[in-house]
Short mmCIF file of C-alpha atoms and ligand atoms in Angstrom, two decimals:
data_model
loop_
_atom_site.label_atom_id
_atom_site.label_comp_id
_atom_site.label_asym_id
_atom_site.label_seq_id
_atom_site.Cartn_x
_atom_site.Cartn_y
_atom_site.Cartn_z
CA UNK A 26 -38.02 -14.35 -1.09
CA UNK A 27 -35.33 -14.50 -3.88
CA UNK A 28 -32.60 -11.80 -4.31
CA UNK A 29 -30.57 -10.81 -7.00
CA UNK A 30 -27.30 -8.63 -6.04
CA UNK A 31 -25.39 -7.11 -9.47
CA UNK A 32 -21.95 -5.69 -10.08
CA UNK A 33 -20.77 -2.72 -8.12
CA UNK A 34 -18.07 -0.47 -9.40
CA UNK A 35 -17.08 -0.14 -5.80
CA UNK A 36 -17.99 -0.99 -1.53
CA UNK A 37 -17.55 2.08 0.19
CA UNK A 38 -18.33 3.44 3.42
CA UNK A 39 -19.01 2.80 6.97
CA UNK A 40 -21.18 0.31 8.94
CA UNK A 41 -21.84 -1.16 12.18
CA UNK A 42 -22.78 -4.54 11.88
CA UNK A 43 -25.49 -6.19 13.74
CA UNK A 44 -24.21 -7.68 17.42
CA UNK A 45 -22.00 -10.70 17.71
CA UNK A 46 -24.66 -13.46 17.82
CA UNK A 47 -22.51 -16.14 20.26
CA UNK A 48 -22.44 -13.49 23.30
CA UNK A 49 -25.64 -12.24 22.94
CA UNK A 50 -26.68 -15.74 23.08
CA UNK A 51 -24.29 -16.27 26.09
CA UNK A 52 -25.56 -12.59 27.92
CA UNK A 53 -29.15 -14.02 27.98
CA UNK A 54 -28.63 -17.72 29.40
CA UNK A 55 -25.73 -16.74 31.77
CA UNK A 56 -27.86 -13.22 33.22
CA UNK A 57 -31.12 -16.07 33.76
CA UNK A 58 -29.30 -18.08 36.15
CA UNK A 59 -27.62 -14.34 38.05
CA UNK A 60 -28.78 -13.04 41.28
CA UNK A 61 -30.05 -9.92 40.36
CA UNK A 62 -30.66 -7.96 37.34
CA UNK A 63 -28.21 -7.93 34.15
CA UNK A 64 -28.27 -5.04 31.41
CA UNK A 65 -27.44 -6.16 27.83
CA UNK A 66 -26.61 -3.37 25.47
CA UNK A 67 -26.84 -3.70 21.61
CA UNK A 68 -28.51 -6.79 22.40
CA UNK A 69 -28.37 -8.80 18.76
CA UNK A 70 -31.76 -8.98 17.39
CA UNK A 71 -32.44 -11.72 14.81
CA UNK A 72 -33.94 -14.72 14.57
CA UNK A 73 -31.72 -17.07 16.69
CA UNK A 74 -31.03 -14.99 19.50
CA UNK A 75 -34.90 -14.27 19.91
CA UNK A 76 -35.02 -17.92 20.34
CA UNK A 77 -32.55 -18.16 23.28
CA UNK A 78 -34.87 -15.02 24.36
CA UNK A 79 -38.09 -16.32 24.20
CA UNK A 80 -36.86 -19.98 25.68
CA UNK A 81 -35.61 -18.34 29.34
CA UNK A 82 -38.61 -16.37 29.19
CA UNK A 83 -40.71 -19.70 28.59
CA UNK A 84 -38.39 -20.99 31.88
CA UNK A 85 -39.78 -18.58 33.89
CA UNK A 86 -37.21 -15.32 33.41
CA UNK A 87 -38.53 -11.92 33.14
CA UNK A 88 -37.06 -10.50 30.25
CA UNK A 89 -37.66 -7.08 29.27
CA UNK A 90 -36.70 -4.23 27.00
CA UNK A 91 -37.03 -0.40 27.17
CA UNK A 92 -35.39 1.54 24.74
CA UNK A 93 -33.37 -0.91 22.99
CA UNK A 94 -31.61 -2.36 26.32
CA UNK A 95 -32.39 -5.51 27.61
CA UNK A 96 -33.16 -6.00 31.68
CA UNK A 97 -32.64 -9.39 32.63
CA UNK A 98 -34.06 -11.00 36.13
CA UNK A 99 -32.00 -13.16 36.96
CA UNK A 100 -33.63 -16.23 38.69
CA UNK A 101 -30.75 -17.71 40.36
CA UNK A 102 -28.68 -21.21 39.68
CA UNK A 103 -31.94 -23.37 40.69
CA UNK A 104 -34.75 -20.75 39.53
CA UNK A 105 -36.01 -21.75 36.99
CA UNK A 106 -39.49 -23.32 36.20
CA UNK A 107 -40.38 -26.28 34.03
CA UNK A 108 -41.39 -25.18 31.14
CA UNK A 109 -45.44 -26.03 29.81
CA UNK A 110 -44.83 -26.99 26.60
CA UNK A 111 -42.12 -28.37 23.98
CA UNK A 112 -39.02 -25.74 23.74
CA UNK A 113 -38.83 -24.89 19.98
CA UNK A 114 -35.20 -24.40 19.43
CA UNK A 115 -35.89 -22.86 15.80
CA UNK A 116 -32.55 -22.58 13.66
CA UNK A 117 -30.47 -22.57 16.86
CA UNK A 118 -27.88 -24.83 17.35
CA UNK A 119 -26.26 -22.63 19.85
CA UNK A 120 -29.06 -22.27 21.98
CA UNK A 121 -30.14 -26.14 21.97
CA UNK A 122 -26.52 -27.36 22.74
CA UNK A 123 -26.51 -24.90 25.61
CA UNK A 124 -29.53 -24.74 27.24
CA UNK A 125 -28.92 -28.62 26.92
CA UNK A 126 -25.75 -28.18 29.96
CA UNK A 127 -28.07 -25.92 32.14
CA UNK A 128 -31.06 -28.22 31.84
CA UNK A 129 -29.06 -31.13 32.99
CA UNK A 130 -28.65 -29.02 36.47
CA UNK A 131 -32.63 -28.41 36.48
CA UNK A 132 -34.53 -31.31 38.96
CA UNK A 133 -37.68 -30.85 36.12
CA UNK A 134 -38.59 -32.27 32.38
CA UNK A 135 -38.23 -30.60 29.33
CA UNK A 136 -38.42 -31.30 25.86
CA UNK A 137 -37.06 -29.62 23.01
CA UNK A 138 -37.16 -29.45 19.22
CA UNK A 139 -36.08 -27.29 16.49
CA UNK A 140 -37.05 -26.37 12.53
CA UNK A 141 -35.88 -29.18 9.41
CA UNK A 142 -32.50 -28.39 9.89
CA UNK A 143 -31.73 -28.30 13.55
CA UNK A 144 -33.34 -31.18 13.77
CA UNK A 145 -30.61 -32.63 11.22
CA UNK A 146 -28.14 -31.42 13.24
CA UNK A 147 -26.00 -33.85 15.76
CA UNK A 148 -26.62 -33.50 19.58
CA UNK A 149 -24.92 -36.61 20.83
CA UNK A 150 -21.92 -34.33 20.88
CA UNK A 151 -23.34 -33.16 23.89
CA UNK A 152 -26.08 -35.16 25.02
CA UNK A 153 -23.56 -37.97 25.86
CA UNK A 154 -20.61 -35.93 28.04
CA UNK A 155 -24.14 -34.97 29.53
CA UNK A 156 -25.58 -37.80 29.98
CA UNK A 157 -21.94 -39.45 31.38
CA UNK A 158 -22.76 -36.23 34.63
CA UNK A 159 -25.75 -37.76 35.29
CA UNK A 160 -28.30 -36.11 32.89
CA UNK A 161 -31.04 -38.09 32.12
CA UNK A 162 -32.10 -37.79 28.62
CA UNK A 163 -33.53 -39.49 25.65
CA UNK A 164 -33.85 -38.86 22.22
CA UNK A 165 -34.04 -39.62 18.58
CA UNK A 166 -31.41 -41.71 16.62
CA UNK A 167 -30.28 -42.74 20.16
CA UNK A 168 -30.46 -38.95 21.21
CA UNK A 169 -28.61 -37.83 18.57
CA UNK A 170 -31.40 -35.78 17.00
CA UNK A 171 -34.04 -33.37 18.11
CA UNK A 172 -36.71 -33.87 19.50
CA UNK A 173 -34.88 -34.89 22.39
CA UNK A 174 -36.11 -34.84 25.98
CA UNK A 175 -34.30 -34.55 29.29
CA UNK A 176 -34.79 -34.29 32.73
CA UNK A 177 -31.60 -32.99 34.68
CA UNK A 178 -30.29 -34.37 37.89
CA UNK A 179 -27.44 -34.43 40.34
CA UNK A 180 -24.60 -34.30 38.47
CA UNK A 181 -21.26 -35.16 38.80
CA UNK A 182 -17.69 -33.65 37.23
CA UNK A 183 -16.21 -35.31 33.97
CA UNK A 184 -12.79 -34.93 32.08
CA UNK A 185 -14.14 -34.39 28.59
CA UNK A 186 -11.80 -33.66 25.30
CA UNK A 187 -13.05 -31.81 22.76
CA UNK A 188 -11.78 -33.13 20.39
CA UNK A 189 -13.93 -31.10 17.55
CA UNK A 190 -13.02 -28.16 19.26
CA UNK A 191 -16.47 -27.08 19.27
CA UNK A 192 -17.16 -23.41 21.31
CA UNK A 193 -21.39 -24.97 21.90
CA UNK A 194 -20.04 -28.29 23.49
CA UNK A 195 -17.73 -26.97 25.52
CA UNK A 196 -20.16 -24.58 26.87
CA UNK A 197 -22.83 -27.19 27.39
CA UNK A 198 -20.01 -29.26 29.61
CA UNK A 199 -19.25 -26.16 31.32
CA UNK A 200 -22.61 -24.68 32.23
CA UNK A 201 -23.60 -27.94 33.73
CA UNK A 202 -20.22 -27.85 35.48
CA UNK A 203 -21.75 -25.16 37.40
CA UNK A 204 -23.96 -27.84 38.78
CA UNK A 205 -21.78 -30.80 39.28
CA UNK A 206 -19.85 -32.45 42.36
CA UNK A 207 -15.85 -31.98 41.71
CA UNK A 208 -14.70 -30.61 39.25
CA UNK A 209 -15.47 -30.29 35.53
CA UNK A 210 -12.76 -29.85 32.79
CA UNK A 211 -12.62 -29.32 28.99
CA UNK A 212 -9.41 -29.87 27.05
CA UNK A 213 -9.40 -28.85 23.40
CA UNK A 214 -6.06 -29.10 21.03
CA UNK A 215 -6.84 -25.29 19.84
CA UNK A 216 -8.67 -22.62 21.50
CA UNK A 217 -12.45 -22.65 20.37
CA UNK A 218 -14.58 -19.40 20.82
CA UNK A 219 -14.09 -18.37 24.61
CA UNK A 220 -17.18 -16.11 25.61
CA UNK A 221 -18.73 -18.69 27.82
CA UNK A 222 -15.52 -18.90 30.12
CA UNK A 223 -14.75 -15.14 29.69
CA UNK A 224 -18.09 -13.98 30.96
CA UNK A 225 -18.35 -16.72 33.76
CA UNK A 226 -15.33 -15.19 35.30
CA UNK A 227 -16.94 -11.86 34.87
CA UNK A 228 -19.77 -13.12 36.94
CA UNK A 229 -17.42 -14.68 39.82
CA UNK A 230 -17.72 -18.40 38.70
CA UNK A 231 -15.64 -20.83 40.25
CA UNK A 232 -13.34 -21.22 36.68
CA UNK A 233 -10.05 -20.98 35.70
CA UNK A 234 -8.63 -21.62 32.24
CA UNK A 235 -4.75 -22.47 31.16
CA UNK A 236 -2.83 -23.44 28.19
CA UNK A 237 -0.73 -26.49 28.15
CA UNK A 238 1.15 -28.49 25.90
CA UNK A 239 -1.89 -30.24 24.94
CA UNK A 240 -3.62 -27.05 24.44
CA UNK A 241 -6.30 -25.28 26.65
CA UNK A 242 -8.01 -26.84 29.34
CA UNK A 243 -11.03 -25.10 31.40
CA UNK A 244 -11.64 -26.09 34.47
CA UNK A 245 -15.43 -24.95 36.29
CA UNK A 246 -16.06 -26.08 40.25
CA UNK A 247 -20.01 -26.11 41.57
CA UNK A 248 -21.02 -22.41 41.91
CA UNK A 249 -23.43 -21.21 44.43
CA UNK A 250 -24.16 -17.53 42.87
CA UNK A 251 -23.55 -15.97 39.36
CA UNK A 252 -23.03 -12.26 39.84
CA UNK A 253 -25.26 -9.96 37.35
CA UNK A 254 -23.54 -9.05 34.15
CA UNK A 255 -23.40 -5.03 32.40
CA UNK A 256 -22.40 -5.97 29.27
CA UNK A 257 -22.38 -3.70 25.67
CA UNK A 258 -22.36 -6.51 22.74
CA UNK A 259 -19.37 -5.37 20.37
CA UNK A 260 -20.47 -5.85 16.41
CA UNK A 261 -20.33 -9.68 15.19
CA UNK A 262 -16.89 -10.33 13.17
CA UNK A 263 -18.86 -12.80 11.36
CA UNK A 264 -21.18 -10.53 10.07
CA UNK A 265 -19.09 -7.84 9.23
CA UNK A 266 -16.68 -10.44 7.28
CA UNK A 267 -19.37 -10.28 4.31
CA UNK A 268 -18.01 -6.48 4.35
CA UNK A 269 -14.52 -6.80 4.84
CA UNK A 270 -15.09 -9.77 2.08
CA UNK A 271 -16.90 -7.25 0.05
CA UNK A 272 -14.21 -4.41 0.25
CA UNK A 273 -11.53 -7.41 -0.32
CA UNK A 274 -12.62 -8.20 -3.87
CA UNK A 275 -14.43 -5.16 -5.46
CA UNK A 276 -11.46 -2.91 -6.73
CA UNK A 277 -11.37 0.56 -5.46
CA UNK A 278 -12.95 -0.33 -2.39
CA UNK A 279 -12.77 1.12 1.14
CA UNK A 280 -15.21 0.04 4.15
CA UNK A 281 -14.56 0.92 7.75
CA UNK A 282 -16.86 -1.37 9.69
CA UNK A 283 -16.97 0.34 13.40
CA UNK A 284 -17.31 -1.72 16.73
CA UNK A 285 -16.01 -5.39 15.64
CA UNK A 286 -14.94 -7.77 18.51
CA UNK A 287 -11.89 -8.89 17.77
CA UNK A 288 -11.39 -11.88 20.02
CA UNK A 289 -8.62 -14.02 18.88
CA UNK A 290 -10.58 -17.19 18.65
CA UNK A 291 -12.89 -15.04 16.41
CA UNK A 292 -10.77 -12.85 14.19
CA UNK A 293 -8.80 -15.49 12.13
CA UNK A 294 -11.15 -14.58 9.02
CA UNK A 295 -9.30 -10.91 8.79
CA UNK A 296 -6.05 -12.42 9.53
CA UNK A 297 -6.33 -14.20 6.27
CA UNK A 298 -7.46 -11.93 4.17
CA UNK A 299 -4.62 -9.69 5.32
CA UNK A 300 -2.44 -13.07 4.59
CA UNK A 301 -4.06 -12.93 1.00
CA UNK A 302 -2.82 -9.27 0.35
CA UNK A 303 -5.79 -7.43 1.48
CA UNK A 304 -4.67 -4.65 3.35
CA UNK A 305 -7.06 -4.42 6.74
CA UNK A 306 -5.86 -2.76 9.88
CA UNK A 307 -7.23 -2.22 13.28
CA UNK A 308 -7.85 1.20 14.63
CA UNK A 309 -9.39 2.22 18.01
CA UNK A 310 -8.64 -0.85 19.69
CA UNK A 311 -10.24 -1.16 23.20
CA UNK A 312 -11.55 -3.53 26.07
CA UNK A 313 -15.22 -3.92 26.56
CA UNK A 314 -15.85 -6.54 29.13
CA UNK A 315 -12.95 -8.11 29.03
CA UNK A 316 -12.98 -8.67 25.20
CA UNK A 317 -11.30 -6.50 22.32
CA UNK A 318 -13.10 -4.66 20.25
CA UNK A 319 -11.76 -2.41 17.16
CA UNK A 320 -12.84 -0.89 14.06
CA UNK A 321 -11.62 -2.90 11.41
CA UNK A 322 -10.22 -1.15 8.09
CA UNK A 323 -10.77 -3.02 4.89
CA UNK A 324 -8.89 -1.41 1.57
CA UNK A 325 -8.90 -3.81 -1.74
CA UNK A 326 -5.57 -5.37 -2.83
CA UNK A 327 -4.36 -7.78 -5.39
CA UNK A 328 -4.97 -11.19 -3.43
CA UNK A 329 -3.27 -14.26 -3.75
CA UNK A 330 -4.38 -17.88 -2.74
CA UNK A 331 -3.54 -19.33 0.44
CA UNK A 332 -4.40 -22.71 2.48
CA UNK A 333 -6.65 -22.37 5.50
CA UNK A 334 -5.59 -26.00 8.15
CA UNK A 335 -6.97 -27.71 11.13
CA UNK A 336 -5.26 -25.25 13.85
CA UNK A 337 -6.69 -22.66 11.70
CA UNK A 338 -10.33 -23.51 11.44
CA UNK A 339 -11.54 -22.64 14.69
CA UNK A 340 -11.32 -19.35 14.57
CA UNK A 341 -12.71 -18.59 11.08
CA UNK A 342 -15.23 -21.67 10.81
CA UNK A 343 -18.05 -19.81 10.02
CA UNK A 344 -16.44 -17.53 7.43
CA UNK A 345 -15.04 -20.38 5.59
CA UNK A 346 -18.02 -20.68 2.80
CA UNK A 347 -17.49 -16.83 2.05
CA UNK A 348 -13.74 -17.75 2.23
CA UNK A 349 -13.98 -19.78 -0.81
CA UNK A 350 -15.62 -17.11 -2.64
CA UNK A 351 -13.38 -14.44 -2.38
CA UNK A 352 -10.70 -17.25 -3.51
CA UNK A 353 -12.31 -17.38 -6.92
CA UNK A 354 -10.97 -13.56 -7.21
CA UNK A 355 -7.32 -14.26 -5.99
CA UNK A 356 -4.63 -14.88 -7.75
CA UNK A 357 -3.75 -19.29 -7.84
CA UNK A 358 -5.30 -21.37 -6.18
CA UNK A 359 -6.73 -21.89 -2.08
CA UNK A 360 -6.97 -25.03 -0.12
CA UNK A 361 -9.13 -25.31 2.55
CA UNK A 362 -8.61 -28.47 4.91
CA UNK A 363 -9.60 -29.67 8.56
CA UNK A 364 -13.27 -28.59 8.16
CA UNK A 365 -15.15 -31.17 8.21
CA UNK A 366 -17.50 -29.50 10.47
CA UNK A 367 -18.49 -27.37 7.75
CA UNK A 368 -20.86 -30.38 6.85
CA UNK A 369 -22.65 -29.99 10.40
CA UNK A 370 -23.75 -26.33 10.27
CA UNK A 371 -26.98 -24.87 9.39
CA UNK A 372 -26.76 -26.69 6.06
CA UNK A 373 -23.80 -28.54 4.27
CA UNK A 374 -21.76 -26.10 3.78
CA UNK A 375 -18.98 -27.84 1.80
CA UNK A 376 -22.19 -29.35 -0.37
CA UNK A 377 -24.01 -25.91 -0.44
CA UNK A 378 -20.66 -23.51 -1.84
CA UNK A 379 -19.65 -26.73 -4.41
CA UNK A 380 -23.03 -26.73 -5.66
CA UNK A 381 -23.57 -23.60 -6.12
CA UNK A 382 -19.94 -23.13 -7.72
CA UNK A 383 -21.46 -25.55 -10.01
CA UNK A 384 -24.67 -23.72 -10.95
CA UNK A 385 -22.44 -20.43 -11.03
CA UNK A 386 -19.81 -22.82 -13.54
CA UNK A 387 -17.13 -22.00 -11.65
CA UNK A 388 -14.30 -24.28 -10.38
CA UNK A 389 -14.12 -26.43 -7.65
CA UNK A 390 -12.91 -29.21 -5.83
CA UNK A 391 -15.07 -30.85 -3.10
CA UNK A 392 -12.81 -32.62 -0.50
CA UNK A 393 -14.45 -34.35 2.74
CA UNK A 394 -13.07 -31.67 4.99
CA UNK A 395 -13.00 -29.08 2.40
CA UNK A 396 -12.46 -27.41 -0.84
CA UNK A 397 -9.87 -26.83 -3.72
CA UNK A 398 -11.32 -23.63 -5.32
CA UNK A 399 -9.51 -21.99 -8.55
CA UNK A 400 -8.19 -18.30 -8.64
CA UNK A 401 -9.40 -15.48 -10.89
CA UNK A 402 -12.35 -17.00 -12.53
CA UNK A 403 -14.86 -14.68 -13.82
CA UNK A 404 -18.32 -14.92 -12.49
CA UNK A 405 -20.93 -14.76 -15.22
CA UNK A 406 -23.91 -14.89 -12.93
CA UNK A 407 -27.11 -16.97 -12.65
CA UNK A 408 -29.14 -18.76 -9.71
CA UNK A 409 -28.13 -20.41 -6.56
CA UNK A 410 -29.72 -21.97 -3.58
CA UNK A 411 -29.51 -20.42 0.22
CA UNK A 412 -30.28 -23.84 1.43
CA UNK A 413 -32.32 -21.92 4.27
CA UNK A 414 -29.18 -21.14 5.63
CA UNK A 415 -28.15 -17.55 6.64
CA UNK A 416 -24.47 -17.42 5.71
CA UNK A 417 -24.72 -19.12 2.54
CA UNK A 418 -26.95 -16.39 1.16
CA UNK A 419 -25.07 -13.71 2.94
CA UNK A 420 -22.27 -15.49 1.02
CA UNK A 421 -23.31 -15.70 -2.53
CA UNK A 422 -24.46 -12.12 -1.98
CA UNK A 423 -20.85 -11.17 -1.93
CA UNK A 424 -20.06 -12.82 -4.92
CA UNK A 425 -22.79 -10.98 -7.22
CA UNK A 426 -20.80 -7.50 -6.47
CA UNK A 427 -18.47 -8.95 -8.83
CA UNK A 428 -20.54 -11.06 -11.36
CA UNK A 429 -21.67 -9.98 -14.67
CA UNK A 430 -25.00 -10.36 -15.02
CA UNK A 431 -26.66 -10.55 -11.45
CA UNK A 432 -26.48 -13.53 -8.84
CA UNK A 433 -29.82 -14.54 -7.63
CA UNK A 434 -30.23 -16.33 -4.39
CA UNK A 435 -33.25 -18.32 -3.12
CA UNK A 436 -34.84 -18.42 -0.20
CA UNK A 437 -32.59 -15.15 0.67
CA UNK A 438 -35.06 -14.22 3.79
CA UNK A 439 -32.88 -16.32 5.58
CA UNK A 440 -30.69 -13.84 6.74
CA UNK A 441 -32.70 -12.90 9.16
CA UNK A 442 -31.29 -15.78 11.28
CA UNK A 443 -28.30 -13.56 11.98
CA UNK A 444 -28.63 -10.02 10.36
CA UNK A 445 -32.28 -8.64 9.59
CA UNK A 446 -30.95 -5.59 7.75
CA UNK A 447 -28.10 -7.38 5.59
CA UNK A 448 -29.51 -6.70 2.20
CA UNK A 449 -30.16 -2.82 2.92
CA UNK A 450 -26.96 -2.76 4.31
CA UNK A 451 -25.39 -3.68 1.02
CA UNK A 452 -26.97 -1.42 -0.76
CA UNK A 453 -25.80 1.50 1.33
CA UNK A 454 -22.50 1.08 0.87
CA UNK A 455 -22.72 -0.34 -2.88
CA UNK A 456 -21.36 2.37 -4.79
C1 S3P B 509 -20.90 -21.07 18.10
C2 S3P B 509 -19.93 -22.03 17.88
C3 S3P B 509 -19.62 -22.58 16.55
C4 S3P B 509 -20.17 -21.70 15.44
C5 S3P B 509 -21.58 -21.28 15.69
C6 S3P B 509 -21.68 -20.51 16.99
C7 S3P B 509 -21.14 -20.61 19.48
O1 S3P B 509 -20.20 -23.87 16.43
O2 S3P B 509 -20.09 -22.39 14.21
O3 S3P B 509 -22.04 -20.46 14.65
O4 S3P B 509 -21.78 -19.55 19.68
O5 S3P B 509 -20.67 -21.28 20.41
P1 S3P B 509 -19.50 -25.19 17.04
O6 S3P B 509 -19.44 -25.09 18.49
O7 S3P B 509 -20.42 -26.32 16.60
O8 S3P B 509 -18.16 -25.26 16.38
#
């Protein structure tokens, strides 16, 4: 399906965003391996978290759903069943790299594989700390690419730094940490997403997490029991950043966007947006579950340019395409560094914005870890490519509110990885 989205005089309104897509990930494979019976409100329904869904289901969980809330079973640390056939990880990089740590605790054989780009996508990142507890596993490009097939075992603690800061390796390490003699600890320089640790202290882990001078270390013991979890997913502050993004660059604009978690190692999108002069505030601000939640205010400013580094990344990495495009409407110019993981997500994303800058003849200049993008350029219009991936079309989507004749994006069913309903969404607060 293509898409066009045209100019807008003005984004107005109020939304609730679909649920944040890590925990509801994280409330389904942590509630399998409970004792007892987990409830997951607002329970994210798109296309990658029905794969984490359907894979503990094809492990032997009973999963089940009556009126919109999700009952999980909870089989227990060693419940779960070898699966029959080949797991088929779709789009999901989060649910491969973690259902990767929990298999390596499982005595059985499994095999997994994903869609073209997942199986692009490097695993090594995990499958070696993995393999280095005592997982056995093989796969292709020396198990660096899906398919990839493993059989877990008795494992044993590491010391692991993650270096990449990644939220999905750390959480690999730590879930088969559960599992492992001694003890298992994670160092990274900055903070990565910390849902994983924050609900498996919820549910009585044996975990403790600390910052130090060389930044923040997790350390996980062997666990006998996981306690059930009652958790109410708070809105995804990635999905609502195509909003706040929205609001930030169409003049006149004013979107409240209700329910957003607010997590520090999540929020640093807003934070610079508010940097580049848009005003956003936080109202309401609460605890659900141990994490924040608010409603998050956008009103359009004048915006400058500003540079996004290394320390920075983590906490805005997926917003950093859509980053680049509200640049082109600020005033001088933004530099975005540090990000070479951009070039690891669902696509390319440094390749997929430049390109489609190019198609769009805008300005822009491709680095290795990131981009050099121009201020106030006006956006004529035309055609660019989703590459299949979710927030690239999300992204571009954005950018037609302010182009003059239409942007059309291909391949825009893609959204559905992360937000079903973003394209009717749009249009009910396009004014
Ligand atoms: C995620 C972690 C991030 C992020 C991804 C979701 C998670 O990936 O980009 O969309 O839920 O743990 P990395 O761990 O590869 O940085």
């Amino acid at each position: 399906m293509d898409k066009t989205i045209k100019k807008v005089k003005r984004i107005e309104g109020s939304l609730r965003v679909p649920s944040d897509k890590s925990i509801s990930h994280r409330s389904i494979i942590l509630s399998s391996l409970a004792e007892g019976e987990s409830v997951i409100k607002n329970f994210l329904k798109a296309g990658d978290t029905i794969t984490t869904l359907n894979t503990y289901r094809k492990l032997g969980v009973e999963i089940q759903e009556k009126d919109s809330v999700i009952y999980v079973k909870g089989k227990g640390l060693e419940g779960l069943n070898e699966p029959q056939d080949v797991l088929d990880m779709g789009n999901s990089g989060t649910t491969t790299r973690l259902t990767l740590g929990v298999l390596s605790g499982q005595d059985f054989f499994a095999a997994l594989t994903g869609d073209d780009s997942l199986r692009k996508r490097p695993m090594k990142r995990v499958t070696k700390p993995l393999t280095e507890m005592g997982a056995k596993i093989d796969g292709r490009k020396e198990s660096n690419n899906l398919p990839i097939a493993i059989r877990g075992g008795k494992l044993e603690g590491i010391t692991y730094f993650n270096e990449k800061m990644s939220a999905q390796v750390k959480s690999a390490i730590l879930l088969a940490g559960l599992y492992a003699k001694g003890t298992t600890q994670v160092t990274e320089p900055i903070i990565s997403r910390d849902h994983t640790e924050k609900m498996l202290k919820w549910m009585e882990a044996n975990i403790q997490t600390e910052f130090t001078t060389q930044g923040y270390t997790v350390k996980i013991s062997q666990t006998d029991r996981l306690k059930p979890i009652h958790i109410d997913v708070p809105a995804d502050p990635s999905s609502a950043a195509f909003f706040a993004a929205a609001a930030a660059i169409v003049p006149k604009s004013e979107i409240v966007l209700k329910d957003v978690l607010v997590n520090p190692t999540r929020d640093g999108f807003f934070r610079k947006l508010k940097e580049m002069g848009a005003e956003i505030s936080y109202i309401n601000k609460r605890d659900e579950a141990g994490e924040i939640v608010a409603d998050v205010v956008v009103k359009y400013n004048d915006l400058q340019g500003v540079k996004v580094e290394k320390e920075e990344v983590p906490s805005m990495i997926d917003e950093l395409p859509l980053l680049a495009i509200v640049a082109t409407q600020a005033e001088g110019e933004t530099i975005i560094t540090g990000a070479h993981e951009l070039r690891v997500k669902e696509s390319d994303r440094i390749k997929a914005v430049v390109e489609n800058f190019k198609r769009l003849g805008l300005e822009i200049q491709e680095l290795e870890d990131g981009m050099i993008v121009k201020g106030k350029q006006k956006v004529k219009g035309g055609t660019v490519d989703s590459y299949k991936d979710h927030r690239i079309a999300m992204g571009f989507a954005v950018l037609g509110l302010v182009s003059e004749e239409g942007i059309t994006i291909k391949d825009a069913d893609c959204v559905y990885i992360s937000y079903p309903d973003f394209f009717k969404h749009l249009e009910k607060v396009s004014k």
